[in-house]
Coordinates of C-alpha atoms in Angstrom, one line a residue:
M1 CA 3.8 -22.7 0.6
T2 CA 6.8 -20.7 -0.6
L3 CA 6.6 -17.1 -1.8
N4 CA 7.6 -17.1 -5.4
I5 CA 8.6 -13.5 -6.5
R6 CA 9.3 -12.8 -10.2
K7 CA 10.2 -9.2 -9.7
T8 CA 10.0 -6.2 -7.4
A9 CA 10.1 -2.5 -7.9
V10 CA 10.3 0.5 -5.6
W11 CA 9.8 4.2 -6.4
V12 CA 9.3 7.5 -4.7
E13 CA 7.0 10.3 -5.9
E14 CA 7.8 13.8 -4.7
T15 CA 5.7 16.9 -5.2
H16 CA 7.8 20.1 -5.1
L17 CA 5.3 22.5 -6.8
E18 CA 1.5 22.6 -6.8
M19 CA -0.7 25.4 -8.2
G20 CA 2.4 27.7 -8.5
K21 CA 3.2 27.2 -4.8
T22 CA 6.4 25.7 -3.6
I23 CA 5.9 22.6 -1.4
D24 CA 8.7 22.7 1.2
P25 CA 9.4 20.2 2.3
P26 CA 8.0 18.3 -0.7
T27 CA 5.3 15.7 -0.1
R28 CA 6.5 12.2 -0.7
K29 CA 5.0 8.8 -1.4
A30 CA 6.9 5.6 -1.7
V31 CA 5.5 2.5 -3.3
A32 CA 7.0 -1.0 -3.2
V33 CA 5.6 -3.7 -5.5
A34 CA 6.1 -7.5 -5.7
V35 CA 5.0 -9.6 -8.6
I36 CA 4.3 -13.1 -7.4
A37 CA 3.2 -16.4 -8.7
N38 CA -0.4 -17.2 -7.9
P39 CA -0.3 -20.7 -6.5
F40 CA -4.1 -21.1 -7.0
A41 CA -4.4 -19.6 -10.5
G42 CA -7.0 -21.5 -12.6
T43 CA -8.3 -23.6 -9.7
Y44 CA -10.9 -23.2 -7.0
V45 CA -9.4 -23.7 -3.5
E46 CA -11.5 -23.4 -0.4
D47 CA -8.6 -22.8 2.1
L48 CA -6.7 -19.7 1.1
T49 CA -4.5 -19.7 4.3
P50 CA -1.3 -20.1 2.2
L51 CA -2.0 -16.8 0.4
M52 CA -2.7 -15.1 3.8
D53 CA 0.7 -16.3 5.0
I54 CA 2.3 -14.9 1.8
G55 CA 0.6 -11.6 2.6
A56 CA 2.2 -11.5 6.0
E57 CA 5.6 -11.9 4.5
L58 CA 5.0 -9.2 1.9
G59 CA 3.5 -6.7 4.4
G60 CA 6.8 -6.5 6.3
M61 CA 9.1 -6.7 3.3
L62 CA 7.3 -4.1 1.2
G63 CA 6.6 -1.8 4.1
E64 CA 10.3 -1.8 5.1
R65 CA 11.3 -1.1 1.5
C66 CA 9.0 2.0 1.4
V67 CA 10.4 3.4 4.7
E68 CA 13.9 2.8 3.4
A69 CA 13.2 4.5 0.1
L70 CA 11.9 7.5 1.9
G71 CA 15.0 7.6 4.0
I72 CA 12.9 8.0 7.2
T73 CA 12.6 6.1 10.5
P74 CA 9.5 4.0 10.9
D75 CA 7.9 6.5 13.3
Q76 CA 8.2 9.3 10.7
A77 CA 5.8 7.4 8.4
E78 CA 2.4 9.3 8.3
S79 CA 0.1 7.3 6.0
Y80 CA -0.1 3.9 4.3
G81 CA -2.1 1.8 1.9
K82 CA -2.2 -1.6 0.1
A83 CA -3.5 -3.0 -3.1
A84 CA -3.4 -6.2 -5.2
M85 CA -4.2 -7.1 -8.8
V86 CA -4.7 -10.7 -9.8
G87 CA -4.1 -11.9 -13.3
E88 CA -6.9 -13.4 -15.4
N89 CA -6.5 -16.9 -14.1
G90 CA -7.0 -15.8 -10.5
E91 CA -10.0 -14.5 -8.6
L92 CA -10.6 -11.4 -6.5
E93 CA -10.6 -13.6 -3.4
H94 CA -6.9 -14.4 -4.0
A95 CA -6.2 -10.6 -3.8
A96 CA -8.3 -10.4 -0.6
A97 CA -6.4 -13.3 1.0
I98 CA -3.1 -11.6 0.3
L99 CA -4.2 -8.3 1.7
H100 CA -6.3 -9.6 4.6
P101 CA -6.0 -10.5 7.4
K102 CA -2.2 -10.9 7.9
L103 CA -0.5 -8.3 5.7
G104 CA -1.5 -5.4 8.1
A105 CA 0.4 -6.4 11.3
P106 CA 3.9 -6.6 9.7
L107 CA 3.2 -3.4 7.7
R108 CA 2.3 -1.7 11.0
K109 CA 5.5 -2.9 12.5
A110 CA 7.4 -1.4 9.5
V111 CA 5.9 2.0 10.1
E112 CA 5.7 1.8 13.9
K113 CA 2.2 1.6 15.3
G114 CA -0.5 2.1 12.7
A115 CA -3.6 2.3 14.8
A116 CA -5.9 3.0 11.8
L117 CA -7.2 0.4 9.3
V118 CA -4.9 0.1 6.2
P119 CA -6.9 1.3 3.2
S120 CA -7.0 -1.3 0.4
S121 CA -8.1 -2.0 -3.1
K122 CA -8.2 -5.2 -5.2
K123 CA -8.9 -5.8 -8.8
M124 CA -8.4 -8.2 -11.7
G125 CA -6.2 -7.0 -14.5
G126 CA -3.4 -7.7 -16.9
P127 CA 0.1 -6.4 -17.8
G128 CA 0.3 -2.7 -17.9
Q129 CA -3.0 -2.0 -16.2
D130 CA -3.1 0.7 -13.5
L131 CA -3.6 -0.2 -9.9
D132 CA -4.7 2.5 -7.5
V133 CA -3.4 2.3 -3.9
P134 CA -5.6 4.2 -1.5
L135 CA -3.8 6.1 1.3
G136 CA -5.0 7.1 4.8
H137 CA -3.3 8.3 7.9
K138 CA -1.7 5.4 9.7
D139 CA -2.9 6.3 13.2
A140 CA -6.0 8.4 12.8
A141 CA -8.6 7.8 10.1
Y142 CA -10.1 11.3 10.6
V143 CA -7.0 13.1 9.4
R144 CA -8.4 14.3 6.1
S145 CA -5.2 15.8 4.8
H146 CA -3.9 12.2 4.3
F147 CA -6.9 10.9 2.3
D148 CA -5.0 10.3 -0.9
G149 CA -3.8 7.6 -3.3
V150 CA -1.0 6.7 -5.6
E151 CA -1.1 4.8 -8.9
V152 CA 1.2 2.0 -9.9
R153 CA 1.7 0.1 -13.1
M154 CA 4.1 -2.6 -14.3
N155 CA 4.4 -3.0 -18.1
D156 CA 4.6 -6.8 -17.8
A157 CA 2.5 -7.6 -14.8
P158 CA 0.4 -9.2 -13.6
R159 CA 0.5 -12.1 -16.1
A160 CA -2.4 -14.5 -16.1
N161 CA -1.0 -16.7 -13.3
E162 CA 0.4 -13.8 -11.1
I163 CA -0.6 -11.3 -8.5
L164 CA 0.8 -7.8 -8.3
V165 CA 1.0 -6.7 -4.7
A166 CA 1.7 -3.0 -3.8
V167 CA 2.2 -1.2 -0.5
A168 CA 2.5 2.5 -0.2
V169 CA 3.9 4.7 2.6
T170 CA 4.2 8.5 2.9
D171 CA 6.0 10.9 5.1
S172 CA 3.4 13.6 4.6
G173 CA -0.2 14.3 3.5
R174 CA -1.4 15.9 0.3
P175 CA 0.3 19.1 -0.9
L176 CA -1.6 22.2 0.2
P177 CA -4.3 20.5 2.3
R178 CA -7.2 22.8 3.3
V179 CA -10.4 20.9 3.8
G180 CA -10.2 21.1 7.6
G181 CA -10.6 18.4 10.1
L182 CA -8.1 16.8 12.5
T183 CA -4.5 17.6 11.7
H184 CA -1.5 15.2 11.8
G185 CA -0.2 17.1 14.8
E186 CA -3.5 16.7 16.6
A187 CA -3.8 13.0 16.0
E188 CA -3.5 10.8 19.1
G189 CA -3.7 7.4 17.4
K190 CA -5.4 5.7 20.3
D191 CA -8.6 4.4 18.7
G192 CA -7.5 4.5 15.0
L193 CA -10.0 7.3 14.4
R194 CA -8.6 10.3 16.1

């Protein structure tokens, strides 16, 4: 099955000031979005393998676009996340098939390594609806400074027969983190937890 993309978008959010304190260097989050046709909109299909294959293609493409937008090398990526929103003629399982189980491996390649699970969210919605992309440290889930999220919205997507797929990558954690726990510098990335 062919990936049918109607549009893509990429943007970078930078935080330079928080609570009157300068953030230097600024914390940065990149999000890459693809709005794709849902080949199974309006019908029940038992085998969702074609959507899983599309997810694999999108994982690498969107992950690479995030890294490029941040102007970093893959090893400089610190956290990541993924999300999908299906239009009204789809079902949540279509979003799940895009995000799992094949999107993660090419995304990990785009950010070099990625020992930790990729946080994800899925929902049903329509044009202009917000989609939250959860974020977590790419190599060590216990790095609390990287528990975060980023919101995306496309004014004309997803339409009824579409899926909006988003991948986010950061080169930092939250601005002014101070809730303790394992730090980015202490993370080993061997088991995905520490």
